[in-house]
Coordinates of C-alpha atoms in Angstrom, one line a residue:
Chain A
X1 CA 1.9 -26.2 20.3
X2 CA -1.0 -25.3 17.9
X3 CA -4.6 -26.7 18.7
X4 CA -7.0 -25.8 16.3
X5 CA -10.7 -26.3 17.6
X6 CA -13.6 -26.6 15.1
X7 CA -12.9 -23.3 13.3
X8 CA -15.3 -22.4 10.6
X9 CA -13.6 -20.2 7.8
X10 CA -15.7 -18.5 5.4
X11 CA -15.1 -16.1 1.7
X12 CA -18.6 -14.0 2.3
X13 CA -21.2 -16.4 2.1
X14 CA -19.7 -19.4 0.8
X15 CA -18.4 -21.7 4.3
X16 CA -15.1 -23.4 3.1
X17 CA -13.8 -24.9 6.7
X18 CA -16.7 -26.7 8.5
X19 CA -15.4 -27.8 12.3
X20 CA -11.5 -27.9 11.4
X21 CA -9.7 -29.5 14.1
X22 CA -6.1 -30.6 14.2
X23 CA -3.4 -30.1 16.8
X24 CA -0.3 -29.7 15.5
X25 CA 3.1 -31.2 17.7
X26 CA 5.9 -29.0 18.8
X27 CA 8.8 -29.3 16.5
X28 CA 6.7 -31.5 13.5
X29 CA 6.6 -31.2 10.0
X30 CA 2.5 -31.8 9.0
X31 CA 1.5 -32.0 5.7
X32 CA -1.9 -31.1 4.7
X33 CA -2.8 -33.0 1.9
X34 CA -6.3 -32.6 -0.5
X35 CA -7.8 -32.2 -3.9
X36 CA -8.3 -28.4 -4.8
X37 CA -10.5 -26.4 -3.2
X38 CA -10.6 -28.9 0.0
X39 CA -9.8 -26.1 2.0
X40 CA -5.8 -26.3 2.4
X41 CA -5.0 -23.1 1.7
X42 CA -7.9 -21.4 3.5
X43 CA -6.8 -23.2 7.0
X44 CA -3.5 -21.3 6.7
X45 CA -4.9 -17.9 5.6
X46 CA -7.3 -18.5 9.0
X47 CA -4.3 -19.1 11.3
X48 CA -2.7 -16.6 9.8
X49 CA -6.1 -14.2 10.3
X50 CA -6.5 -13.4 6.8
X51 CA -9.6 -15.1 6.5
X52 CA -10.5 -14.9 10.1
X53 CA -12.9 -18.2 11.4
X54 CA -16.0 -17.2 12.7
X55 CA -16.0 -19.6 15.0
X56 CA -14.0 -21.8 16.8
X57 CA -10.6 -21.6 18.4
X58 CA -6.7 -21.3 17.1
X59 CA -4.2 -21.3 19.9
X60 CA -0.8 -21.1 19.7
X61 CA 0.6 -22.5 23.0
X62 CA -1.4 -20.1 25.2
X63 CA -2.4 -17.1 22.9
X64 CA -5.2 -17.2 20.9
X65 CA -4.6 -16.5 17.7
X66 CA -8.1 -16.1 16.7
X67 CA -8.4 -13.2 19.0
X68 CA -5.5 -11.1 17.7
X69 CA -6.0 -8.7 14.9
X70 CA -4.2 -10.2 11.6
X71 CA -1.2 -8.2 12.1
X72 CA -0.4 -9.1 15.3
X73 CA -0.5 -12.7 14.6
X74 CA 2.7 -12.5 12.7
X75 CA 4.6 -11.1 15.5
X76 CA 3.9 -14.5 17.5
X77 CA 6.5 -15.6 15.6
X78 CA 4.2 -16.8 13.0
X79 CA 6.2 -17.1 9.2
X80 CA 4.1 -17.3 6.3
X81 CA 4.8 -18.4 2.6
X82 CA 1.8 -18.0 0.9
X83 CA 1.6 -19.6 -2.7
X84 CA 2.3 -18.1 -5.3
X85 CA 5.0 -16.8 -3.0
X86 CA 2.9 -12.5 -2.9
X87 CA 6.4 -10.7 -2.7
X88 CA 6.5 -7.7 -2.8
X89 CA 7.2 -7.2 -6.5
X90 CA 8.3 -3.4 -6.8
X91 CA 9.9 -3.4 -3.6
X92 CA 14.0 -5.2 -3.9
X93 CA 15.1 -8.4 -2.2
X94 CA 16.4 -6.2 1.0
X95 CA 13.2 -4.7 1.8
X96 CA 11.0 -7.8 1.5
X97 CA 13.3 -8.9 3.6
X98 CA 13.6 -5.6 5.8
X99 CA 9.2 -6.3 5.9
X100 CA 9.6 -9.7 7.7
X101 CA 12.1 -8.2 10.3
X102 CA 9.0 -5.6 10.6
X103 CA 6.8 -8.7 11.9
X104 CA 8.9 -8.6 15.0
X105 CA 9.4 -5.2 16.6
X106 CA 12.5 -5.9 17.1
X107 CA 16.2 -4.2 16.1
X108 CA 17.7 -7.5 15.5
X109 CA 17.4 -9.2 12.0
X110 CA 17.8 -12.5 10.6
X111 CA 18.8 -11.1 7.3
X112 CA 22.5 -13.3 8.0
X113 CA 20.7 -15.9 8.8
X114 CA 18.3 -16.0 5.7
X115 CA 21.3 -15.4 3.4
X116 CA 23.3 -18.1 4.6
X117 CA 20.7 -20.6 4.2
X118 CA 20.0 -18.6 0.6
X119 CA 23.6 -16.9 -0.3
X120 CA 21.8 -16.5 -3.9
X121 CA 20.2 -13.6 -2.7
X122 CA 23.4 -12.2 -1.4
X123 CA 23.8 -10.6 -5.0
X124 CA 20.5 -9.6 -5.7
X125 CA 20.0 -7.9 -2.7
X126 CA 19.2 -4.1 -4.5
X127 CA 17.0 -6.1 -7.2
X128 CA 13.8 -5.5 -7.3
X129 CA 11.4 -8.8 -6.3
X130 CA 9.4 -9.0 -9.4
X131 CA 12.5 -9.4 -11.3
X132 CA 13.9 -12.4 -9.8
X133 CA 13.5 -16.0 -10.9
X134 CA 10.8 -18.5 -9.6
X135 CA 13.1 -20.1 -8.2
X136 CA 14.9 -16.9 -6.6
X137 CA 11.5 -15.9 -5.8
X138 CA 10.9 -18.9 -3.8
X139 CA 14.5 -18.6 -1.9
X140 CA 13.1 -15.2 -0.8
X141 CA 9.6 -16.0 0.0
X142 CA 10.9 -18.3 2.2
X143 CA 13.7 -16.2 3.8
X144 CA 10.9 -13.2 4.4
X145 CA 8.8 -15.9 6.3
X146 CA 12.2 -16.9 8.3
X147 CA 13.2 -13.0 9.0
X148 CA 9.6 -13.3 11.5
X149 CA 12.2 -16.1 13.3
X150 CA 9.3 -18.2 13.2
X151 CA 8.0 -20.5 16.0
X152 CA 5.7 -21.8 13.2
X153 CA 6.2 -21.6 10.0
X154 CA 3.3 -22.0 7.4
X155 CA 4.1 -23.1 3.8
X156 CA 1.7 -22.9 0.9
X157 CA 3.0 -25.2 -1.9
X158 CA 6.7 -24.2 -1.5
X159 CA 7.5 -26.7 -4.5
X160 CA 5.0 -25.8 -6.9
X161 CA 6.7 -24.8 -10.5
X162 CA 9.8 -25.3 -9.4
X163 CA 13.0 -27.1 -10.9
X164 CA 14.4 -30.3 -8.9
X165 CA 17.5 -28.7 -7.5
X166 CA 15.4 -26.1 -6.2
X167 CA 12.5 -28.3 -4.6
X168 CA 15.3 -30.1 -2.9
X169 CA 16.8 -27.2 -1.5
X170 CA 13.7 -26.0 0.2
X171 CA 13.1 -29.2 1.3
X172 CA 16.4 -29.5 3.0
X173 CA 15.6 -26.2 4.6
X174 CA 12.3 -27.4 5.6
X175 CA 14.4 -30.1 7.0
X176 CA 17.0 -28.2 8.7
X177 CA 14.4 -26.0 10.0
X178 CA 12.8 -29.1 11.9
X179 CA 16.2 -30.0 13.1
X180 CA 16.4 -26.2 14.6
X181 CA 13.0 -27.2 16.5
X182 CA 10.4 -25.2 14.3
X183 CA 6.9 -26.8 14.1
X184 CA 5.9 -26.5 10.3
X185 CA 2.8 -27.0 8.7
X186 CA 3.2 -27.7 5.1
X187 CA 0.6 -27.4 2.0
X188 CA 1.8 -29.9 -0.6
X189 CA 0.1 -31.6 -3.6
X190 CA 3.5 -33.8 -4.2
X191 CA 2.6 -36.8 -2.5
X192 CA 6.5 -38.2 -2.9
X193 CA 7.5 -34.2 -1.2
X194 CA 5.6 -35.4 2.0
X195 CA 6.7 -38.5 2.5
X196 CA 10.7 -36.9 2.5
X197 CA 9.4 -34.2 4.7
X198 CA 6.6 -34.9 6.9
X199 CA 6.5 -36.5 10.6
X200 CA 2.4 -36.6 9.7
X201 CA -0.7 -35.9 7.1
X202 CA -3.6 -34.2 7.6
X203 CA -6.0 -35.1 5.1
X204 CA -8.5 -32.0 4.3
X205 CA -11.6 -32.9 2.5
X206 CA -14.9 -30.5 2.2
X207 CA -13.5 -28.1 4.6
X208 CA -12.9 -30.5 7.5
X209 CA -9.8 -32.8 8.4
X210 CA -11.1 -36.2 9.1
X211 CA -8.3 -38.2 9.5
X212 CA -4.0 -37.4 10.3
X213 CA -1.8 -40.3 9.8
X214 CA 1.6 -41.0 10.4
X215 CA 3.9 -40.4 7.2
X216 CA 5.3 -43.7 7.1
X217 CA 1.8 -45.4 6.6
X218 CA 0.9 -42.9 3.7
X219 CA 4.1 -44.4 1.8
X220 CA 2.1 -48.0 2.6
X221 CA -1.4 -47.1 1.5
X222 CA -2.6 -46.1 -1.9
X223 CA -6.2 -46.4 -1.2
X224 CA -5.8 -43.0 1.6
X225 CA -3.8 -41.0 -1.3
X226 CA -6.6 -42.4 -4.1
X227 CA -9.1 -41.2 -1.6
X228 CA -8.2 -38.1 -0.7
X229 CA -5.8 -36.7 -3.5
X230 CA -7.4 -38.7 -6.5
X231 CA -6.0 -41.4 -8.4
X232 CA -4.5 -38.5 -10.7
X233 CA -2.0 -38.0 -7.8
X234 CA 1.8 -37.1 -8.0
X235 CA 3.8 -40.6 -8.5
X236 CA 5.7 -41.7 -5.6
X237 CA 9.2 -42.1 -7.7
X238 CA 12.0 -40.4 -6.2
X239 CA 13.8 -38.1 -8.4
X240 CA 11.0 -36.9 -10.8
X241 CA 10.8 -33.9 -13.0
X242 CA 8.8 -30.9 -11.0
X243 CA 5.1 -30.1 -11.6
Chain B
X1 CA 6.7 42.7 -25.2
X2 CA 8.9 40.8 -27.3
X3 CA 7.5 37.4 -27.3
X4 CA 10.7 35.1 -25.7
X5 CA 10.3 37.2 -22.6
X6 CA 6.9 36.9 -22.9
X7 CA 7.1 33.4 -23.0
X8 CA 9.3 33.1 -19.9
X9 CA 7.0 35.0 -17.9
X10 CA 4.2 32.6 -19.1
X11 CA 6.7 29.5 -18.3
X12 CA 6.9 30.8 -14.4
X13 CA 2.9 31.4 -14.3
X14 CA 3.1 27.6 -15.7
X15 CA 5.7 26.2 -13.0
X16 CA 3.6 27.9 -10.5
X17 CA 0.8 26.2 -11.3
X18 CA 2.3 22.7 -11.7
X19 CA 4.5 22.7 -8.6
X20 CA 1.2 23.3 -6.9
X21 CA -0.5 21.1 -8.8
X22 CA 2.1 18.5 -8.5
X23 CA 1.6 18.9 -4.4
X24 CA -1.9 18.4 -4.8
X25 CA -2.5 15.4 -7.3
X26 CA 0.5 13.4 -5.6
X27 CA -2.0 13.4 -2.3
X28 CA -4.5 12.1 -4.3
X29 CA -2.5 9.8 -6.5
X30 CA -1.0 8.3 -2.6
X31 CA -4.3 7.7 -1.6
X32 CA -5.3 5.8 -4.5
X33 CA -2.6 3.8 -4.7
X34 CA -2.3 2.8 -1.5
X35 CA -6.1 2.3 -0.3
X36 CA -7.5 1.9 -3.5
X37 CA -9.5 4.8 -3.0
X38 CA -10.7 7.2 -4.8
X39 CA -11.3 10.5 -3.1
X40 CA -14.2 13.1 -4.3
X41 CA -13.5 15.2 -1.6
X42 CA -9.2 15.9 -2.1
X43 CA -10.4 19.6 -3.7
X44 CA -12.4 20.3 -0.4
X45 CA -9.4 19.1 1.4
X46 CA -7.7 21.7 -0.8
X47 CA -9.9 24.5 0.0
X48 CA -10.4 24.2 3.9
X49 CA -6.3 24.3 3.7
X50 CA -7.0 27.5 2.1
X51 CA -9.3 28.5 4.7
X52 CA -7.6 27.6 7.9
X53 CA -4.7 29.3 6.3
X54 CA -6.3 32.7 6.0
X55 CA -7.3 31.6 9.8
X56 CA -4.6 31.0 11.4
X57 CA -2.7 34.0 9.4
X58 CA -5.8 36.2 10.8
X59 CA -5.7 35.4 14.0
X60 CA -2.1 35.4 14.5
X61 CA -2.3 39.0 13.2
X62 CA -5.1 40.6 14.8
X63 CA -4.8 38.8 18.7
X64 CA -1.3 38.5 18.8
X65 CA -0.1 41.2 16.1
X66 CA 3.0 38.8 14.7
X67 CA 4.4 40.1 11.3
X68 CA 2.8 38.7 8.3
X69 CA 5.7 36.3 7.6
X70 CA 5.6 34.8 11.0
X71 CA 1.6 34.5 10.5
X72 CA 2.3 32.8 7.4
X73 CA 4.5 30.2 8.9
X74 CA 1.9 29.3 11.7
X75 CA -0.5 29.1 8.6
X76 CA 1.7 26.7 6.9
X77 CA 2.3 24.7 9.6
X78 CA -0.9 24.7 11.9
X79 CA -3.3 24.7 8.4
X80 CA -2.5 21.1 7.0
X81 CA -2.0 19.8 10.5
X82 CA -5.4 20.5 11.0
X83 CA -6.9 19.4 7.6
X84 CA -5.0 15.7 8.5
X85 CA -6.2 15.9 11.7
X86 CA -9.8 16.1 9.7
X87 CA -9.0 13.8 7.3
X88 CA -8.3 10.9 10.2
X89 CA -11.8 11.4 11.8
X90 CA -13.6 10.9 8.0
X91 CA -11.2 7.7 7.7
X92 CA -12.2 6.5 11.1
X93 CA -15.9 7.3 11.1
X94 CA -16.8 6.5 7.4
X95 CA -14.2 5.2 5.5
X96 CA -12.8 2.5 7.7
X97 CA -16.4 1.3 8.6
X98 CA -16.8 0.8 4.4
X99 CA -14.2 -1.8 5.0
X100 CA -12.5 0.4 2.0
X101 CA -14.6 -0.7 -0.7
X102 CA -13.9 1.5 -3.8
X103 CA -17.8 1.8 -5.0
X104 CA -19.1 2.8 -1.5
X105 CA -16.0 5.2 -0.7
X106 CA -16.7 7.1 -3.5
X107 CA -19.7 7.8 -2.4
X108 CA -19.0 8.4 0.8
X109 CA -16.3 10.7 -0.5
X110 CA -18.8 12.1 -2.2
X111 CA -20.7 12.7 1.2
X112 CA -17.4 14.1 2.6
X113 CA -17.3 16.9 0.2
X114 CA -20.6 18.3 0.8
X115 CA -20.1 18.2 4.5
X116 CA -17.0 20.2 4.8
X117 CA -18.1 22.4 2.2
X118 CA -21.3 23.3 3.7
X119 CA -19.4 23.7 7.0
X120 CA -17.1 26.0 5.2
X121 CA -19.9 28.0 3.9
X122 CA -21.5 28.2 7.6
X123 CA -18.8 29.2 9.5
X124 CA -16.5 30.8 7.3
X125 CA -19.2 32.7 4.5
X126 CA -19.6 32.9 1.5
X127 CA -16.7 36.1 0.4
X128 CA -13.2 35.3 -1.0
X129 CA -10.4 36.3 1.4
X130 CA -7.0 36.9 0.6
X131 CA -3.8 36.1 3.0
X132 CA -0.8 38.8 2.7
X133 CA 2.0 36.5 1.5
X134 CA 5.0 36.5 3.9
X135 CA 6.9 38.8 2.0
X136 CA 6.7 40.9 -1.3
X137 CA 9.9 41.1 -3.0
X138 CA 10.0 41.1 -6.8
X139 CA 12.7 40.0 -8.7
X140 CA 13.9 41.9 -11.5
X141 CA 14.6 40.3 -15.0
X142 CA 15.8 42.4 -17.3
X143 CA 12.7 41.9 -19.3
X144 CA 10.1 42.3 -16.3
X145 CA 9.9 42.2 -12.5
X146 CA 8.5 38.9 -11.1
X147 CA 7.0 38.4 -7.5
X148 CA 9.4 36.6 -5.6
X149 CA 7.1 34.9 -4.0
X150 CA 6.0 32.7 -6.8
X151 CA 9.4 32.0 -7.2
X152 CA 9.2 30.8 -3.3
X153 CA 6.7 29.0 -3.8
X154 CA 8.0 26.6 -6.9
X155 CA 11.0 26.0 -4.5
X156 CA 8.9 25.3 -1.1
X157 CA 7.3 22.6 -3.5
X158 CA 9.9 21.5 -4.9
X159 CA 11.6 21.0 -1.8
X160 CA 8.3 19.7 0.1
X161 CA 7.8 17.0 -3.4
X162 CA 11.4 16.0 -2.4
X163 CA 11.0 15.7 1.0
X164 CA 7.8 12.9 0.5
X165 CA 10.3 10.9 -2.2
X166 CA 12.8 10.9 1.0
X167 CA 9.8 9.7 3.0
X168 CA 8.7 7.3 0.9
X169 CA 12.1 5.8 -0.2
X170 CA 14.6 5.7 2.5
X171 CA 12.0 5.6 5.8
X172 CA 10.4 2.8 7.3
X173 CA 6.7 4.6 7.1
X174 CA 7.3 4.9 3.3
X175 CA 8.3 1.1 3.0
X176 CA 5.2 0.1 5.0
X177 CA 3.0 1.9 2.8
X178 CA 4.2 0.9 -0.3
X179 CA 4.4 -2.8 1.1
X180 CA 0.4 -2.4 1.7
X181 CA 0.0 -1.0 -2.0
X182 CA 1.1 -3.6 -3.7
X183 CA -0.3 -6.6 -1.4
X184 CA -2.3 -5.4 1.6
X185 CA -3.1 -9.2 2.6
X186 CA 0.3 -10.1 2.7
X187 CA 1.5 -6.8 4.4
X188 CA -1.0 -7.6 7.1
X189 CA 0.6 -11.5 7.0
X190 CA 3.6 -9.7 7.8
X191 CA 2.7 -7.4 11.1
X192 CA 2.2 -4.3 9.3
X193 CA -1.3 -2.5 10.9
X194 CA -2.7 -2.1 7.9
X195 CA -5.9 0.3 9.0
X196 CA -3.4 2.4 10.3
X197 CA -1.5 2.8 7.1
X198 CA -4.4 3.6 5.4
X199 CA -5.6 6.1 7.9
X200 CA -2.4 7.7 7.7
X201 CA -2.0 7.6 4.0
X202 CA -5.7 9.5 4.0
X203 CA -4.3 12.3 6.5
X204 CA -0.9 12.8 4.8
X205 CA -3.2 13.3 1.3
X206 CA -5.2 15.5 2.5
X207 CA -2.0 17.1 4.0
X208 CA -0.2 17.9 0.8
X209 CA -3.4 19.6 -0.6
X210 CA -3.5 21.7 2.0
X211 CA 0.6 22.4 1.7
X212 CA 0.0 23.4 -1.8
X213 CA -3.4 25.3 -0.5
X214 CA -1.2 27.3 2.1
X215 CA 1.5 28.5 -0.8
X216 CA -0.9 29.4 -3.5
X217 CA -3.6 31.1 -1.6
X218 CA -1.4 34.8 -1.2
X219 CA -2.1 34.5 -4.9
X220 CA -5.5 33.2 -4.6
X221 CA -8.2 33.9 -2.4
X222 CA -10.0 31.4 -0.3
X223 CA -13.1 30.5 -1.4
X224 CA -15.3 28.3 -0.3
X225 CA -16.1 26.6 -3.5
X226 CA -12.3 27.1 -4.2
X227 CA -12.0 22.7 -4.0
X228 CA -13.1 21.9 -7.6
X229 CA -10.6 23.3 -9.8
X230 CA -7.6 21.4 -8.1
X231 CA -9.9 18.3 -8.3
X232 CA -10.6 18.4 -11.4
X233 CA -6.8 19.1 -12.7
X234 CA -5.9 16.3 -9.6
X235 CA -7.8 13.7 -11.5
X236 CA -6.4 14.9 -14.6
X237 CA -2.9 14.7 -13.8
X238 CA -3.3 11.0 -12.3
X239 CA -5.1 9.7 -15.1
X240 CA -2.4 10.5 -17.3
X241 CA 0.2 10.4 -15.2
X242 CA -0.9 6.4 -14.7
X243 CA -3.2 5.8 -11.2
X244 CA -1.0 5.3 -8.2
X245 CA 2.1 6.3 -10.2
X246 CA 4.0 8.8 -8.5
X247 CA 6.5 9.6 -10.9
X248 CA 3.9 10.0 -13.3
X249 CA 1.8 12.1 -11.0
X250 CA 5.0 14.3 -11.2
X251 CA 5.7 14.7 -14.5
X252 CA 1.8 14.7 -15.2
X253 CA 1.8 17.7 -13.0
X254 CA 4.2 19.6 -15.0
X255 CA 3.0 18.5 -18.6
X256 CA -0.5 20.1 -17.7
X257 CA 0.7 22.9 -15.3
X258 CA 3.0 23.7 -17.7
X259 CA 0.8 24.2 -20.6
X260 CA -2.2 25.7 -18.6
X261 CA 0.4 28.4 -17.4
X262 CA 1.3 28.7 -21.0
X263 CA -1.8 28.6 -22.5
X264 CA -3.6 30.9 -20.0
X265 CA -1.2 33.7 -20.3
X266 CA -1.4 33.3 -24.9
X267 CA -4.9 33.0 -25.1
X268 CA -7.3 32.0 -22.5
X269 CA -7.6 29.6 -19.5
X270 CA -10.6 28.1 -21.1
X271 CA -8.8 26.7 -24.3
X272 CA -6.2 25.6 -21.4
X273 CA -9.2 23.5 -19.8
X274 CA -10.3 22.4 -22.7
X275 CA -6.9 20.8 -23.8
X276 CA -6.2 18.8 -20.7
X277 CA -9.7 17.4 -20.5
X278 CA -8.8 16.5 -24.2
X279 CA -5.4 15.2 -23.6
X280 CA -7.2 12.8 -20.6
X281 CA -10.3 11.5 -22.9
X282 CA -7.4 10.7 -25.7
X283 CA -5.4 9.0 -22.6
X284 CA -8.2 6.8 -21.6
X285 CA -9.1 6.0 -25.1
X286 CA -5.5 4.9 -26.1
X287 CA -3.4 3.9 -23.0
X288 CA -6.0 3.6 -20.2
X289 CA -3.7 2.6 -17.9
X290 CA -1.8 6.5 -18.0
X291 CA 1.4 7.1 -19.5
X292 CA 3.2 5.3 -16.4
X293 CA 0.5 3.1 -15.0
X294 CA 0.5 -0.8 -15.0
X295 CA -1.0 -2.4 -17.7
X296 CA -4.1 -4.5 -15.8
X297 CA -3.4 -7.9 -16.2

């Protein structure tokens, strides 16, 4: 589905992905998981040609991403949440929207679709962005990445500052998403969020991934999550109160 | 004269000026708020609209002896084609290859001016040349006759200031660019050709100077060193007005075409000069950010 060949990322001089590799399965939830600055965040922004790898390969099935200007990439089918969610603040909740249907050059949109899974938005539809919740905000930031009708979708802490009910919801759509046979790479500090969602973990450390594992052994291992998140790590209690 | 009519007449002189001036700083207030840019050479944009106007209307006149109205209307239409069609070449070729960066455009902006200025100077000389406006109707008040074409031409900008709100509002080009002004990373994550935004944004700026360009210059000659007066006033309206704010680039526009009309016709242009640049200093000393601007964060 996604193969990612020793890709080296950099911001100017400063090399933040050293030989990434990681192939990613059709139809998976993978968690990337690592201490700040690992490089997390930068491996989506390079498959998603904002901070383009100056070497190496990204293929998606058989197009190579890393070839395509950054504004093509999205109309692989390629959804992005980025953290921090970057609506669109002065624009309103239809026109972030109507942006994502922009992705595909096509007539068709999934605004239905996104509204269903997010009826919320329903009634907020002529607000503008910046005015909305974070929790709203999230809803949306998700539904722009779904109006691309993504093949993959890429999620930049989707949880982060949000309130239980609303970290559940995007986890059941992260879950329902899987069900629908999206592949879905997920950037997640909440060690207890990945074990509900993820099929596997990608641990990133100093800009490289040197080991995946299956969820179900993260749940069995402390010393991997003390290694590579830090003892300071999320606790793995179910039903916590959000970061 | 008595001085209410006298200050109506001065009010037209002054919504003359601002619906031109409003044309011209909302080009440069687009192109900063979109790309971040800001452009030194939007006045020579100004002035070869100016100069292609008198042009085409020439031309039009002399090889194909059309009526001045019809010669006017090739110059309105054919003039800020043109000066877009200029504008997109000093994207491609200098501004695009800058990646964009603010310092280095502005030099290169810089760089832009001289160029088409010279070039102005070379091929069309150094003599002020007037256009026949397209027709000469004056409107009688009961006070004084006024020339209808001024009148025209605060409703051709009115009307043109409208159509970019309808472009900007309600079309998909106008949701794309203002997508890519307030996130350009994430408008690219989202399939919108962001170069291309910018490139067009550049050309439709430069277009709008040369609109207001066409409509004022049966009132003022072209020149070639006609560019630095609607720059200056340009950056004066978008400083107050708030940079990248269009609706305070409007009402900008009229607050300081307004009172140079005013001003002007009471006492002298200079003392008008000398207010605005006042009015900005006092601006940037106690709300940087323009009357409408974002506060940085």
């Amino acid at each position: 589905m996604l193969l990612i060949n020793r890709i080296n990322s950099f911001y100017d001089d400063v090399q933040v992905l050293r030989d990434l590799s990681l192939d990613v399965h059709e139809g998976e939830v993978l968690c990337l998981l690592g201490r700040n600055g690992a490089g997390k965040t930068t491996t989506l922004k390079s498959i998603m040609g904002i901070v383009p790898p100056r070497s190496g390969e990204i293929m998606l099935d058989d197009t190579a991403l890393h070839l395509l200007p950054p504004h093509e990439i999205a109309g692989q089918r390629v959804g992005y949440v980025p953290q921090g969610r970057r609506l669109f603040p002065q624009l309103t909740v239809a026109e972030n929207l109507k942006i994502g249907d922009y992705a595909r050059h096509t007539a068709d949109s999934q605004r239905e679709r996104v509204l269903s899974l997010f009826p919320v938005l329903k009634a907020r539809l002529k607000q503008k962005a910046g005015t909305l919740s974070g929790g709203e905000q999230q809803m949306l930031a998700t539904g722009r990445a779904l109006s691309v009708d993504p093949v993959l979708l890429l999620m930049d802490e989707p949880t982060e500052g949000l309130q239980p009910s609303m970290i559940q919801l995007i986890r059941d759509v992260i879950i329902g998403l899987k069900k629908e046979g999206v592949t879905t790479i997920v950037v997640e500090q909440r060690v207890d969020a990945v074990l509900q969602i993820a099929d596997r973990v990608a641990f990133v450390e100093n800009g490289t991934v040197p080991m995946v594992v299956n969820a179900s052994e993260l749940a069995d291992s402390d010393a991997l999550i003390n290694r590579y998140v830090g003892v300071s790590h999320q606790p793995l209690a179910h039903g916590d109160p959000p970061s | 004269m008595d001085f209410w009519p006298y200050l109506l007449l001065a009010s037209l002189e002054g919504a003359v000026m601002a619906a031109v001036l409003a044309l011209t700083a909302l080009g440069l207030s687009l192109v900063f708020g979109v790309m971040r840019v800001v452009n030194v050479a939007h006045g020579e944009f100004f002035m070869l609209g100016a100069v292609l106007a008198w042009w085409f209307s020439s031309v039009s006149t002399q090889w194909f002896g059309i009526s001045p109205a019809l010669a006017f209307t090739v110059a309105f239409i054919m003039s800020p084609l043109v000066t877009a069609a200029v504008a997109l070449v000093a994207d491609r070729l200098v501004l695009k290859r800058l990646n964009y960066q603010p310092e280095a455009t502005i030099v290169a902006t810089i760089g832009i001016l001289y160029i088409i200025q010279q070039l102005a100077l070379t091929f069309y000389g150094p003599d002020a040349r007037p256009v026949v406006a397209p027709f000469s109707y004056r409107v009688q008040l009961p006070w004084f006759g006024y020339s209808g074409y001024k009148l025209f031409v605060i409703a051709a900008a009115v009307f043109l200031l409208g159509l970019v709100w309808f472009l900007l509002s309600r079309t998909r080009a106008g949701l794309l660019m203002r997508a890519t002004q307030q996130d350009y990373e994430t408008a690219q994550a989202f399939g919108i050709p962001v170069s291309r935004v910018y490139a067009g944004v550049f050309a439709f700026g430069a277009m709008l100077a040369a609109m207001a360009a066409v409509l004022i210059v049966p009132i003022q000659q072209a020149h070639y060193l006609m560019g630095l007066d609607p720059l200056l006033l340009s950056f004066i309206v978008v400083i107050i007005g708030g940079l990248g704010s269009l609706r305070g680039t409007l009402i900008a526009a009229l607050l300081i075409g307004m009172s140079d009309g005013i001003i002007s016709v009471f006492f002298s242009p200079t003392l008008a000069k000398i207010l605005a640049t006042t009015l900005v200093a006092m601006v940037l000393v106690f709300r940087p950010q323009g009357l409408f601007g974002d506060r940085p964060q």
